[in-house]
Each structure stands twice: as structure tokens, then as C-alpha cells.
């Protein structure tokens, strides 16, 4: 086979027909079972644009969600029937390898530009060189008329970004850029003006016709120009079809034969929508007629089309890139997001430097006991400073990290649902950037504060102090991840983080001597990161000291400095394992 022939063979082999038979879906609640899809059959043929229309609440989105595997069988619902592609059953995992789904909500990373968003999607799903991916991105930008805003950030609550229509088109481009074999879209024209809606549907039509792709979408109020572009129309009322077949004259003659003549010069879409509207009483009376006619006239021909549909085996064209590449692209994107958030980075740096100078001035050159070894106040002041560090450093990094996961949650869920990447590279890619970004901050802090306060004048002690600060900040980040993965609402996650952490303060050994804790509660000190950090700091500072008694004894420090640091590392790992577990558990199917 020469190249052209083999390409043609692959194309023919990859023409996908989606069929569904006797599809029923209902939701169980305390008030009983609500039937939403009522035993429908249908086909979305390849190389065609299929438009699903119907009154509000008819079940259009639900039908799409079932076909795209966003709805699965649960204890709270009943799902029956058969959904096949080229005669074969598929899972949500395999669906993402031959089809993409553009949901109604445009969930995109706010601080990325349009081009960066599309490139990210292409990097994640398109195999081949950078040039090929660049070409695909350029092509999509051109087709979706996004040239003007390609370098503008998406924007959101805090950043002024692209318009609603551009956002919608970017969302569609995000799924189209990997050139899927089929694409499903829930109301792709919502938020677009009539010109841009026309351009978009025209592009989807060319995509279906020229590339032999299956295109399916729900749509509300198409103009007559758009209406004329549909190859196949499916009209839904109350979870059942009242029409399914070609557009143009055929749909018009079908309804006019039943006495529902579309007036000349009116938009057929508006007319048929008016026939389906649930607000009109007459429609409720007509509905049984629609259903009866559908069963008598169209049901059999739909069944025949299903029987004759393409049953050829197909190639899964979209491949997952290796996990290490997923990790790489997640890391690059997270770096980009962090660099675009000056408040997060520069403010943090400014805050750390000013806090270090402030503390340095408050605790300036604390005595080391050489001139007055029995001065308990001097030792107490130093311990107070060490305790402040143990708690402050942990809380500061935990608070920032707690917010970061819930803020990104929707984007993560959308991309995970599209199987753009796996949870493992997402979690560790993001963590890696947060850890590296936080590496420099404690070092700057230590360099200022250590010498200003006048802690032990010894290089090894200084380096160990830095090490504990870094591990402490890392543990704070891991704790923040844990709390952020536990709750989807950032405010709730933040509130609960304080609630869980503050009670651990008294168990650090500073506020109350650990030897004095009542036996029923003393175990809490072993789950307090402040306890381990404080013990490591105190050991490090008073290994060589003039103070009598040595604060290591008076503060009841049980562990060696390396043991305390080791336990802190274990806490870091423990928080991470919990965070990963809860993030995995929080995965849900977006509908
Ligand atoms: N999880 C759910 N729990 C309860 N009711 C649901 C659920 N999902 C869908 N429904 C109900 O099922 C019906 C169909 O919903 P669906 O979103 O599919 O309608 P639609 O035709 O897409 O409507 P619209 O055009 O307004 O988006 C609606 O009455 C909706 O309230």
C-alpha cells in the first residue's frame, strides 16, 4: 500500500457511527423516580453534523452525557440500554481516545493566554513533533477566528481577559486541537453573536464533511442559515424524540403531513421550537400525536439505519503521552501560572524579607548566656523566637497551599475527565513546582534572621537551621495540599485548616512542657509538626551553650536533632499520602 492509500484506509476505518438503543435514564430521589430519558433509539452517523434540539429540560444534555460516558450507573440512578460506537461498547477511558466533549461551562486556566491553553491541550494529546503541534494550534486559531486575542489571558475574577464568545471558542478549540475522530458539544453557540455562531457551525460542518468526522451538539435557537447546515436533526420532548432524520425539506414535509406546516419566510428552527415549548398548553395536547407519529413513521427507519451503521473496527487515534511528559507539561504550566501571579510570588518574597528584618529587630542579638548563664529570661526569649519560627513558617506555607488546590479544582476535573493527564503527574508536577518555589524563600529568611538574632555562631548549626526551615515549609505545603484536597470550597478548606492546626500549638513543648501533659492527651504531641520543628531548633541551638540549666533539659527535648527532623519528614510524607488519597477520592464526573 502506498502512503496515500494507507492514509485513506485509516480514514475509512476511522469513520465512527454512534448508536444507542432502548436508552432509559432515571433519577431516584426521596420523592420517587424521575424518568428523564424514556427508551430512545438513535444514531449519530459519521461525516455528518447532528443537532439535538428540544424544549428546556427535554433531556438533551442528559442524552449527550450518557453517550459521552459522563453519566454512569450509580445507586442514585437507573441507566439501561445499549450505547455503541461502530457496534462496539466503550468506556469513558476509551471514549477519550476517539472523541472529545465540550461541556456547556468554559473551564479554562485563567492566567494562560488563548494560545498557551491550546498548546497545552495539543502537547498533552497530540503525538509528533513540536512543528506538527504548532501547525495544529495555528490552524485552530485561524479557523476559530482567535487571532486577535491569541496572546490575551483567558481572565476571570481577578484578571480582565477575553470576551465570553472568545472564551467559548477557546473552549471548543481546546478539544478540537487534537483533531478528534468525533466531537460532542453542549450548546456550543451559547454566548456567541449570530455571525460567530455561523462561523463556528460552518467550521464544524467542514470538519465533519471534509475530514469524515462525527459531530454532535445540542443547540437552542439557531438562525435559519445555521439550521440549513444541519445534516441530521433530532427533536426531543420530555425525554423522547419527536423527529430524527435529515434536515431541509424532509423535516418540513414530515411535519406538514401531520398538519404542522412551517409558515413561509419564518425560521423553521423557531417554528419547531414553538411546537415543542412546554409553556404552551396546546403542545401538551399535541405531544401524544408527535410521539405516535414518530413511532409509526420514523422508528423503523431509525432502526434500519442502526442496523446498517458502520461496524468496522477502528483505530484509537488519540494517544496518551508518557507519564513523564505529562509531568513535564504540568510543571511548565504551573511555573507559568506562578510567574503570572505576582501577588503570590513577589508579595511572598517581600513579606518574608520584611518579616525577617522585623523579627531580627525585635529579637536583635539575643544573649547566648556567656555573660549571665543563669538568666532564664534570656533563654526563654530565645525559645520564644524558635517557637515563633516553628509555627509561623509552617502556617504561612500551609495557608497558601490550602487555597491552591480548590482554586484549580474545576480545571483539574475538566482535564482529568477529558483524560488529558493522569492524577499522578498532576499532583506531583504541581507539588514539585510549589516545593522548588518554596526552597529559596526559607533560605533568604534564614540568612537575614539567623545572624540578626544572634543564634549559635557555627556554620554547621546555621546549615542545619536552614534544613529544618525548608523541611518545615515543605510539611506546611503538604498539610495545605491535604486540607485543600479534602474540601472543594477554598474558604471551607482554609477555615478547617486553621481549626485542625491551631489546637496543635500547645503540643509544641513551648507553651506547656511536654513532660507535664496529661497522659490521656499527651499522644497529640506526636502528631504535631510544631513539636518536631521546635525540638530540632532547640537541640541545634543549645548543643553548645552557656545557659544553666541547658534549655534542652528544661524544655524536655526527647529527640536528637536528626530524629526530630526525620519525624518531620515522616509528617511531610503522611500529609502527602493523605492529600493524594483525598484528591483521588474527590474525582467526580463532570456533566
Ligand atoms: N442529577 C439530576 N438530578 C435531578 N434532576 C436532574 C438531574 N439531571 C437532570 N435532571 C433533570 O432532567 C431533566 C433534563 O435535564 P437536561 O439538562 O438534560 O435538559 P436539557 O434538555 O439539556 O435542558 P436545557 O436546554 O435547559 O439545558 C431536567 O428536568 C433536569 O432538571
Coordinates of C-alpha atoms and ligand atoms in Angstrom, one line a residue:
X1 CA 0.0 0.0 0.0
X2 CA 1.5 3.4 -0.8
X3 CA 1.2 6.3 1.6
X4 CA -1.9 7.8 0.2
X5 CA -3.7 4.5 0.1
X6 CA -2.8 3.6 3.6
X7 CA -3.9 7.1 4.9
X8 CA -7.2 6.6 3.1
X9 CA -7.6 3.2 4.7
X10 CA -7.1 4.6 8.1
X11 CA -9.6 7.4 7.4
X12 CA -12.2 5.0 6.2
X13 CA -11.6 2.7 9.1
X14 CA -12.0 5.6 11.5
X15 CA -15.4 6.8 10.4
X16 CA -17.4 6.5 13.6
X17 CA -21.1 5.8 13.9
X18 CA -22.6 6.2 17.4
X19 CA -25.8 4.2 18.0
X20 CA -28.0 3.8 21.0
X21 CA -30.9 1.6 21.6
X22 CA -33.7 1.5 24.2
X23 CA -31.8 4.1 26.3
X24 CA -33.5 4.8 29.6
X25 CA -32.3 7.0 32.4
X26 CA -34.0 8.0 35.6
X27 CA -33.0 9.5 38.8
X28 CA -34.1 8.2 42.2
X29 CA -34.9 10.6 44.9
X30 CA -36.9 10.6 48.1
X31 CA -39.9 11.8 46.1
X32 CA -39.7 8.8 43.8
X33 CA -38.1 8.1 40.5
X34 CA -37.9 10.8 37.8
X35 CA -37.7 9.4 34.2
X36 CA -35.5 11.7 32.1
X37 CA -34.7 9.6 29.0
X38 CA -37.5 7.3 28.1
X39 CA -36.3 4.4 26.0
X40 CA -34.9 6.2 22.9
X41 CA -33.1 4.8 19.9
X42 CA -30.9 6.8 17.6
X43 CA -27.8 7.2 15.5
X44 CA -25.2 9.9 15.1
X45 CA -23.6 9.0 11.7
X46 CA -20.1 9.7 10.7
X47 CA -19.3 12.6 8.3
X48 CA -22.5 14.4 9.4
X49 CA -23.5 17.2 11.7
X50 CA -26.2 16.0 14.1
X51 CA -28.1 18.7 16.0
X52 CA -30.2 17.9 19.0
X53 CA -32.9 20.4 19.8
X54 CA -35.8 20.5 22.2
X55 CA -37.6 22.4 24.9
X56 CA -35.7 23.2 28.1
X57 CA -35.5 20.2 30.3
X58 CA -36.3 17.8 27.5
X59 CA -33.1 15.7 28.3
X60 CA -30.7 16.9 25.6
X61 CA -27.7 17.4 27.9
X62 CA -28.5 14.2 29.7
X63 CA -28.5 12.3 26.4
X64 CA -25.1 13.8 25.5
X65 CA -23.8 13.0 28.9
X66 CA -24.8 9.3 28.6
X67 CA -23.3 9.0 25.1
X68 CA -20.0 10.6 26.2
X69 CA -19.9 8.4 29.3
X70 CA -20.2 11.3 31.8
X71 CA -23.2 9.5 33.3
X72 CA -22.7 6.0 34.6
X73 CA -24.8 3.6 36.5
X74 CA -24.9 4.6 40.2
X75 CA -27.1 3.7 43.2
X76 CA -28.9 7.0 42.8
X77 CA -29.9 6.4 39.1
X78 CA -31.1 3.8 36.7
X79 CA -29.4 3.5 33.4
X80 CA -30.5 1.0 30.8
X81 CA -29.9 0.4 27.1
X82 CA -27.0 0.0 24.7
X83 CA -24.6 2.7 23.5
X84 CA -22.1 1.6 20.9
X85 CA -19.6 3.1 18.5
X86 CA -19.2 1.1 15.3
X87 CA -21.1 -1.7 17.0
X88 CA -18.7 -1.9 20.0
X89 CA -19.2 -0.9 23.6
X90 CA -16.8 1.6 25.1
X91 CA -15.8 3.1 28.4
X92 CA -15.1 6.7 29.4
X93 CA -11.4 5.9 29.2
X94 CA -11.6 4.6 25.6
X95 CA -14.1 7.4 24.7
X96 CA -11.4 9.9 25.3
X97 CA -9.2 8.3 22.7
X98 CA -11.6 8.7 19.8
X99 CA -13.8 11.5 20.9
X100 CA -13.9 14.8 22.8
X101 CA -16.6 16.5 24.7
X102 CA -17.1 20.3 25.0
X103 CA -19.2 21.0 28.0
X104 CA -21.5 24.0 28.5
X105 CA -19.2 25.7 31.0
X106 CA -16.0 27.1 29.7
X107 CA -13.5 26.0 32.3
X108 CA -10.0 27.2 31.4
X109 CA -6.9 28.3 33.3
X110 CA -7.4 32.0 33.9
X111 CA -3.8 33.2 33.8
X112 CA -2.9 31.4 30.5
X113 CA -3.3 33.0 27.1
X114 CA -5.5 31.5 24.4
X115 CA -2.5 30.2 22.5
X116 CA -0.9 28.7 25.6
X117 CA -4.2 26.9 26.5
X118 CA -4.5 25.4 23.0
X119 CA -0.8 24.5 23.0
X120 CA -1.2 22.8 26.4
X121 CA -4.0 20.6 25.0
X122 CA -2.0 19.8 21.9
X123 CA 1.1 18.9 23.9
X124 CA -1.0 16.6 26.1
X125 CA -2.8 14.7 23.4
X126 CA -1.0 15.0 20.1
X127 CA 1.9 12.7 19.3
X128 CA 4.5 14.0 16.9
X129 CA 7.0 16.9 16.8
X130 CA 6.6 20.5 18.0
X131 CA 6.1 21.7 14.5
X132 CA 3.1 19.5 14.0
X133 CA 1.5 20.7 17.2
X134 CA 2.3 24.3 16.4
X135 CA 0.6 23.9 13.0
X136 CA -2.5 22.4 14.6
X137 CA -2.7 25.3 17.1
X138 CA -2.2 27.9 14.3
X139 CA -4.9 26.2 12.3
X140 CA -7.4 26.1 15.1
X141 CA -6.7 29.8 16.0
X142 CA -7.3 30.7 12.4
X143 CA -10.4 28.6 12.0
X144 CA -12.0 29.8 15.2
X145 CA -11.0 33.5 14.4
X146 CA -9.0 33.8 17.6
X147 CA -6.0 35.6 16.0
X148 CA -6.8 38.9 17.7
X149 CA -6.9 37.5 21.2
X150 CA -4.5 34.7 20.9
X151 CA -2.0 36.3 23.2
X152 CA -4.5 37.6 25.7
X153 CA -5.0 35.9 29.0
X154 CA -8.3 34.0 29.5
X155 CA -9.1 36.0 32.6
X156 CA -11.6 35.6 35.3
X157 CA -12.4 37.0 38.7
X158 CA -9.2 39.0 39.1
X159 CA -7.8 39.3 35.6
X160 CA -9.6 41.1 32.8
X161 CA -9.4 38.7 29.9
X162 CA -11.0 37.7 26.6
X163 CA -14.7 38.1 25.9
X164 CA -17.4 35.5 26.6
X165 CA -17.6 34.5 22.9
X166 CA -13.8 34.2 22.6
X167 CA -13.8 32.1 25.8
X168 CA -16.4 29.8 24.3
X169 CA -14.4 29.4 21.1
X170 CA -11.2 28.8 23.0
X171 CA -13.0 26.1 25.0
X172 CA -14.0 24.4 21.7
X173 CA -10.5 24.8 20.3
X174 CA -9.1 23.2 23.4
X175 CA -11.0 20.0 22.4
X176 CA -10.6 20.3 18.6
X177 CA -6.9 21.0 18.6
X178 CA -6.1 17.3 18.9
X179 CA -8.1 16.6 15.8
X180 CA -10.5 14.0 17.4
X181 CA -12.4 11.5 15.3
X182 CA -15.7 12.7 16.8
X183 CA -16.7 15.7 18.8
X184 CA -19.7 16.3 21.1
X185 CA -20.7 19.8 22.1
X186 CA -23.3 21.0 24.6
X187 CA -24.7 24.3 23.4
X188 CA -21.6 25.5 21.5
X189 CA -23.2 28.7 20.2
X190 CA -24.4 30.0 23.6
X191 CA -22.8 33.4 24.2
X192 CA -21.9 33.8 20.5
X193 CA -23.4 36.5 18.3
X194 CA -25.2 35.3 15.2
X195 CA -22.1 35.9 12.9
X196 CA -19.7 34.0 15.2
X197 CA -22.3 31.2 15.7
X198 CA -22.5 30.8 12.0
X199 CA -18.7 30.7 11.6
X200 CA -18.4 28.1 14.3
X201 CA -21.1 25.8 12.9
X202 CA -19.7 26.2 9.4
X203 CA -16.3 25.1 10.7
X204 CA -17.8 22.1 12.5
X205 CA -19.7 21.2 9.2
X206 CA -16.4 21.3 7.2
X207 CA -14.8 19.3 10.0
X208 CA -17.5 16.6 9.6
X209 CA -17.7 16.7 5.8
X210 CA -14.1 17.1 4.8
X211 CA -12.5 15.0 7.5
X212 CA -15.3 12.5 7.8
X213 CA -15.8 13.2 11.5
X214 CA -18.8 12.7 13.6
X215 CA -20.1 16.0 15.0
X216 CA -23.0 16.1 17.5
X217 CA -24.2 19.1 19.5
X218 CA -27.2 20.4 21.3
X219 CA -28.4 23.9 20.2
X220 CA -31.1 26.3 21.4
X221 CA -32.0 28.9 18.8
X222 CA -30.2 28.5 15.6
X223 CA -30.7 31.1 12.8
X224 CA -32.2 29.8 9.6
X225 CA -28.7 29.9 8.0
X226 CA -27.4 27.7 10.7
X227 CA -30.5 25.5 10.6
X228 CA -29.8 24.8 6.9
X229 CA -26.3 23.5 7.8
X230 CA -27.5 20.6 9.9
X231 CA -27.3 17.2 8.2
X232 CA -29.3 15.4 10.9
X233 CA -31.8 16.9 13.3
X234 CA -33.2 15.3 16.5
X235 CA -36.1 16.9 18.2
X236 CA -36.7 16.0 21.8
X237 CA -39.7 16.5 24.0
X238 CA -39.9 15.1 27.6
X239 CA -37.1 12.6 27.1
X240 CA -38.3 11.2 23.8
X241 CA -37.8 12.0 20.1
X242 CA -40.5 13.5 18.0
X243 CA -38.3 13.7 15.0
X244 CA -35.0 12.2 13.9
X245 CA -33.7 12.4 10.4
X246 CA -32.4 14.7 7.7
X247 CA -32.9 18.5 7.9
X248 CA -34.0 20.6 5.0
X249 CA -37.2 19.7 3.1
X250 CA -37.6 16.3 4.7
X251 CA -38.3 17.6 8.2
X252 CA -40.6 20.2 6.8
X253 CA -42.6 17.7 4.7
X254 CA -42.7 15.3 7.7
X255 CA -44.4 17.8 10.0
X256 CA -46.6 19.4 7.3
X257 CA -48.0 16.0 6.5
X258 CA -49.1 15.9 10.2
X259 CA -50.7 19.3 9.9
X260 CA -47.8 21.3 11.3
X261 CA -46.9 23.4 8.4
X262 CA -43.9 25.8 8.9
X263 CA -45.0 29.3 7.7
X264 CA -43.2 30.6 4.7
X265 CA -40.5 33.2 5.5
X266 CA -40.2 32.0 9.1
X267 CA -37.2 30.4 10.6
X268 CA -38.0 26.6 10.8
X269 CA -35.9 26.3 14.0
X270 CA -38.2 28.8 15.7
X271 CA -41.3 27.1 14.4
X272 CA -40.3 23.6 15.6
X273 CA -39.1 25.1 18.9
X274 CA -42.5 26.6 19.3
X275 CA -44.1 23.2 18.7
X276 CA -42.0 21.7 21.5
X277 CA -42.3 24.5 24.1
X278 CA -43.6 23.2 27.3
X279 CA -45.1 26.6 28.1
X280 CA -47.9 26.3 25.5
X281 CA -50.9 24.3 26.6
X282 CA -51.7 23.2 23.1
X283 CA -48.3 21.4 22.9
X284 CA -49.2 19.3 25.8
X285 CA -52.3 18.1 23.9
X286 CA -50.2 17.6 20.7
X287 CA -47.4 15.7 22.4
X288 CA -49.1 12.3 22.2
X289 CA -49.7 12.9 18.4
X290 CA -45.9 13.7 17.9
X291 CA -44.9 10.5 19.8
X292 CA -47.5 8.3 18.0
X293 CA -46.4 9.6 14.6
X294 CA -42.7 9.1 15.4
X295 CA -43.3 5.5 16.5
X296 CA -45.4 4.8 13.4
X297 CA -43.4 6.6 10.7
X298 CA -39.8 7.1 11.8
X299 CA -39.0 4.4 14.4
X300 CA -38.5 1.6 11.9
X301 CA -36.3 3.7 9.6
X302 CA -34.1 4.7 12.5
X303 CA -33.8 1.0 13.5
X304 CA -32.8 0.2 9.9
X305 CA -30.1 2.9 10.0
X306 CA -28.8 1.5 13.2
X307 CA -28.7 -2.0 11.7
X308 CA -26.9 -0.7 8.6
X309 CA -24.4 1.5 10.6
X310 CA -20.7 1.2 10.2
X311 CA -19.4 -1.8 12.2
X312 CA -15.8 -1.6 11.1
X313 CA -13.2 -1.8 13.8
X314 CA -11.4 1.5 14.3
X315 CA -8.1 2.8 15.4
X316 CA -7.8 4.8 18.6
X317 CA -6.2 7.9 17.2
X318 CA -5.6 9.9 20.4
X319 CA -2.8 8.5 22.4
X320 CA -1.8 9.4 26.0
X321 CA 1.7 10.8 26.1
X322 CA 4.1 9.1 28.6
X323 CA 3.6 10.0 32.2
X324 CA 7.0 11.7 32.4
X325 CA 5.9 14.0 29.6
X326 CA 2.6 14.7 31.3
X327 CA 4.6 15.6 34.4
X328 CA 6.9 17.9 32.3
X329 CA 4.0 19.9 30.8
X330 CA 2.2 20.2 34.1
X331 CA 5.4 21.5 35.7
X332 CA 5.8 24.0 32.8
X333 CA 2.2 25.2 33.1
X334 CA 2.4 25.5 36.9
X335 CA 5.6 27.6 36.6
X336 CA 3.8 29.8 34.1
X337 CA 0.8 30.3 36.4
X338 CA 3.1 31.1 39.3
X339 CA 5.1 33.7 37.3
X340 CA 1.8 35.2 36.1
X341 CA 0.7 35.6 39.7
X342 CA 3.0 38.4 41.0
X343 CA 0.9 38.6 44.2
X344 CA 1.8 35.0 45.0
X345 CA 5.5 35.2 44.4
X346 CA 6.7 38.8 44.8
X347 CA 4.4 39.5 47.7
X348 CA 5.6 36.4 49.4
X349 CA 9.2 37.4 48.9
X350 CA 8.5 40.9 50.2
X351 CA 6.6 39.6 53.1
X352 CA 9.4 37.2 54.1
X353 CA 12.2 39.8 53.9
X354 CA 10.2 42.3 55.9
X355 CA 9.2 39.7 58.5
X356 CA 12.8 38.6 58.8
X357 CA 14.0 42.1 59.4
X358 CA 11.2 42.8 61.8
X359 CA 11.9 39.7 63.8
X360 CA 15.6 40.4 63.6
X361 CA 15.0 43.9 65.2
X362 CA 12.6 42.6 67.9
X363 CA 15.0 39.8 68.9
X364 CA 18.2 41.6 68.0
X365 CA 21.4 39.9 69.2
X366 CA 19.8 37.8 72.0
X367 CA 22.4 36.9 74.6
X368 CA 23.9 33.4 74.5
X369 CA 24.3 33.0 78.2
X370 CA 28.0 33.6 78.2
X371 CA 27.9 36.7 80.5
X372 CA 24.8 35.6 82.5
X373 CA 24.3 31.7 82.3
X374 CA 21.6 31.7 84.9
X375 CA 19.4 34.2 83.2
X376 CA 16.2 32.2 82.5
X377 CA 14.6 35.2 80.7
X378 CA 17.3 35.3 78.0
X379 CA 16.8 31.6 77.3
X380 CA 13.0 32.0 77.4
X381 CA 13.2 34.8 74.8
X382 CA 15.3 32.7 72.5
X383 CA 12.9 29.8 72.9
X384 CA 10.0 32.1 72.2
X385 CA 11.7 33.1 68.9
X386 CA 12.3 29.5 68.0
X387 CA 8.7 28.6 68.7
X388 CA 7.5 31.5 66.6
X389 CA 9.6 30.2 63.7
X390 CA 8.3 26.7 64.1
X391 CA 4.7 27.8 64.0
X392 CA 4.9 30.8 61.7
X393 CA 6.9 29.1 58.8
X394 CA 4.5 26.1 58.8
X395 CA 1.3 28.2 58.9
X396 CA 2.5 30.6 56.2
X397 CA 3.2 27.8 53.7
X398 CA 0.2 25.8 54.7
X399 CA -2.2 28.7 54.2
X400 CA -1.0 29.4 50.6
X401 CA -1.1 25.7 49.7
X402 CA -4.5 25.1 51.1
X403 CA -6.1 27.6 48.7
X404 CA -4.2 26.5 45.6
X405 CA -5.9 23.1 45.1
X406 CA -9.5 24.1 45.4
X407 CA -8.9 27.2 43.2
X408 CA -7.7 24.8 40.4
X409 CA -10.2 22.1 41.1
X410 CA -12.6 22.8 38.3
X411 CA -9.8 22.9 35.7
X412 CA -8.3 19.8 37.1
X413 CA -11.6 17.9 37.0
X414 CA -12.3 19.0 33.4
X415 CA -8.9 18.0 32.2
X416 CA -8.9 14.7 34.1
X417 CA -12.4 14.0 32.7
X418 CA -11.0 14.6 29.2
X419 CA -8.2 12.2 30.2
X420 CA -5.7 14.8 29.3
X421 CA -3.4 13.5 32.0
X422 CA -3.4 11.2 35.0
X423 CA -3.8 12.3 38.6
X424 CA -0.2 11.2 39.5
X425 CA 1.7 13.6 37.2
X426 CA -0.8 16.4 38.0
X427 CA -0.3 16.0 41.8
X428 CA 3.4 15.6 41.7
X429 CA 4.0 18.1 38.9
X430 CA 2.2 20.8 40.9
X431 CA 3.9 19.8 44.2
X432 CA 7.3 19.8 42.6
X433 CA 6.9 23.5 41.5
X434 CA 5.5 24.5 44.8
X435 CA 8.4 22.8 46.6
X436 CA 11.1 24.3 44.4
X437 CA 9.5 27.8 44.6
X438 CA 9.5 27.5 48.4
X439 CA 13.1 26.4 48.6
X440 CA 14.5 29.8 48.1
X441 CA 12.2 31.6 50.5
X442 CA 13.3 30.0 53.8
X443 CA 16.9 30.3 52.8
X444 CA 16.6 34.1 52.3
X445 CA 14.6 34.3 55.6
X446 CA 17.3 32.3 57.5
X447 CA 20.2 34.3 56.1
X448 CA 18.7 37.5 57.4
X449 CA 17.2 36.4 60.7
X450 CA 19.8 33.9 61.9
X451 CA 22.6 36.4 62.2
X452 CA 20.5 39.4 63.3
X453 CA 19.0 37.4 66.2
X454 CA 22.5 36.1 67.0
X455 CA 21.8 32.3 67.1
X456 CA 24.7 29.9 67.6
X457 CA 27.7 31.2 65.7
X458 CA 28.6 28.0 63.9
X459 CA 28.3 27.1 60.2
X460 CA 27.0 23.6 60.7
X461 CA 24.3 24.9 63.1
X462 CA 23.4 27.5 60.5
X463 CA 23.1 25.0 57.7
X464 CA 21.0 22.6 59.9
X465 CA 18.8 25.5 60.8
X466 CA 18.2 26.1 57.1
X467 CA 17.4 22.5 56.5
X468 CA 14.8 22.3 59.3
X469 CA 13.2 25.5 58.0
X470 CA 13.0 24.0 54.5
X471 CA 11.5 20.7 55.7
X472 CA 9.1 22.6 57.9
X473 CA 7.9 24.7 54.9
X474 CA 7.5 21.6 52.8
X475 CA 5.5 19.9 55.6
X476 CA 3.3 23.1 55.6
X477 CA 2.7 22.8 51.9
X478 CA 1.9 19.1 52.2
X479 CA -0.5 19.9 55.0
X480 CA -2.1 22.6 52.8
X481 CA -2.5 20.1 50.0
X482 CA -4.2 17.7 52.4
X483 CA -6.7 20.2 53.5
X484 CA -7.2 21.6 50.0
X485 CA -7.9 18.1 48.7
X486 CA -10.4 17.5 51.5
X487 CA -12.7 20.3 50.5
X488 CA -13.8 21.8 47.2
X489 CA -14.6 25.2 48.6
X490 CA -11.4 27.3 49.2
X491 CA -12.9 29.2 52.1
X492 CA -14.0 26.0 53.9
X493 CA -10.6 24.4 53.3
X494 CA -8.9 27.4 54.7
X495 CA -11.2 27.6 57.8
X496 CA -10.9 23.9 58.5
X497 CA -7.1 24.1 58.1
X498 CA -6.9 26.6 60.9
X499 CA -9.3 24.6 63.0
X500 CA -7.2 21.4 62.7
X501 CA -3.8 23.1 63.1
X502 CA -4.3 25.6 65.9
X503 CA -5.0 23.0 68.6
X504 CA -1.6 21.5 67.9
X505 CA 0.2 24.7 69.1
X506 CA 0.1 23.8 72.8
X507 CA 1.7 20.5 72.0
X508 CA 4.9 22.0 70.6
X509 CA 6.6 21.8 74.0
X510 CA 6.9 25.6 74.4
X511 CA 3.5 26.7 75.8
X512 CA 3.3 23.6 78.0
X513 CA 6.2 21.4 78.9
X514 CA 5.7 18.1 77.2
X515 CA 6.5 16.2 80.4
X516 CA 3.6 17.9 82.1
X517 CA 0.9 16.9 79.6
X518 CA -1.9 14.6 81.0
X519 CA -1.4 11.0 79.8
X520 CA -4.8 10.9 78.0
X521 CA -3.8 13.7 75.7
X522 CA 0.0 13.6 75.6
X523 CA -0.1 11.5 72.4
X524 CA -1.1 14.6 70.4
X525 CA 2.4 15.9 70.6
X526 CA 3.5 13.1 68.3
X527 CA 1.2 14.4 65.5
X528 CA 2.2 18.0 66.0
X529 CA 4.7 19.2 63.4
X530 CA 5.5 22.1 65.6
X531 CA 6.8 19.8 68.3
X532 CA 9.3 18.2 66.0
X533 CA 10.4 21.5 64.5
X534 CA 10.7 23.1 67.9
X535 CA 12.7 20.2 69.2
X536 CA 15.1 20.3 66.2
X537 CA 15.6 24.1 66.6
X538 CA 16.2 23.9 70.4
X539 CA 18.6 20.9 70.1
X540 CA 20.5 22.7 67.3
X541 CA 20.8 25.9 69.3
X542 CA 21.8 24.6 72.7
X543 CA 24.0 21.7 71.7
X544 CA 26.8 24.0 72.8
X545 CA 25.6 26.6 75.3
X546 CA 26.5 28.6 78.4
X547 CA 23.0 28.5 79.8
X548 CA 22.5 26.7 83.1
X549 CA 20.4 24.6 83.2
X550 CA 20.6 23.7 79.5
X551 CA 17.3 24.5 77.9
X552 CA 17.4 21.1 76.1
X553 CA 16.7 19.6 79.6
X554 CA 14.4 22.3 80.9
X555 CA 12.3 22.1 77.7
X556 CA 12.2 18.3 78.0
X557 CA 13.6 17.8 74.5
X558 CA 13.3 14.0 73.9
X559 CA 14.6 13.5 70.4
X560 CA 18.0 14.1 68.8
X561 CA 18.0 16.9 66.2
X562 CA 18.2 14.3 63.4
X563 CA 15.4 12.2 64.9
X564 CA 13.2 15.3 65.2
X565 CA 13.9 16.2 61.6
X566 CA 13.3 12.6 60.5
X567 CA 9.9 12.7 62.2
X568 CA 9.1 16.0 60.5
X569 CA 9.9 14.3 57.1
X570 CA 7.5 11.5 58.0
X571 CA 4.8 14.0 58.7
X572 CA 5.5 15.5 55.3
X573 CA 5.1 12.1 53.6
X574 CA 2.0 11.3 55.7
X575 CA 0.3 14.6 54.7
X576 CA 1.2 13.9 51.1
X577 CA -0.3 10.4 51.1
X578 CA -3.5 11.7 52.7
X579 CA -3.7 14.5 50.1
X580 CA -3.2 12.2 47.2
X581 CA -5.8 9.8 48.6
X582 CA -8.4 12.6 49.0
X583 CA -7.6 14.1 45.6
X584 CA -8.2 10.7 44.0
X585 CA -11.4 10.3 46.1
X586 CA -12.6 13.8 45.0
X587 CA -12.6 12.8 41.3
X588 CA -16.1 13.1 40.0
X589 CA -17.6 13.0 36.6
X590 CA -18.4 16.5 35.3
X591 CA -21.7 16.6 33.5
Ligands
LIG1 N1 -28.8 15.0 38.6 C1 -30.1 15.4 38.4 N2 -30.9 15.4 39.4 C2 -32.2 15.8 39.3 N3 -32.7 16.1 38.1 C3 -31.9 16.1 37.0 C4 -30.6 15.8 37.1 N4 -30.0 15.8 35.9 C5 -31.0 16.2 35.1 N5 -32.1 16.4 35.7 C6 -33.4 16.8 35.2 O1 -33.6 16.2 34.0 C7 -34.2 17.0 33.0 C8 -33.4 17.1 31.8 O2 -32.2 17.8 32.0 P1 -31.2 18.2 30.8 O3 -30.2 19.1 31.4 O4 -30.8 17.0 30.1 O5 -32.2 19.1 29.9 P2 -31.9 19.9 28.6 O6 -32.8 19.4 27.6 O7 -30.4 19.9 28.3 O8 -32.3 21.4 29.1 P3 -31.7 22.8 28.8 O9 -31.9 23.0 27.3 O10 -32.5 23.7 29.7 O11 -30.2 22.8 29.1 C9 -34.4 18.3 33.7 O12 -35.8 18.4 34.2 C10 -33.5 18.3 34.8 O13 -33.9 19.1 35.9

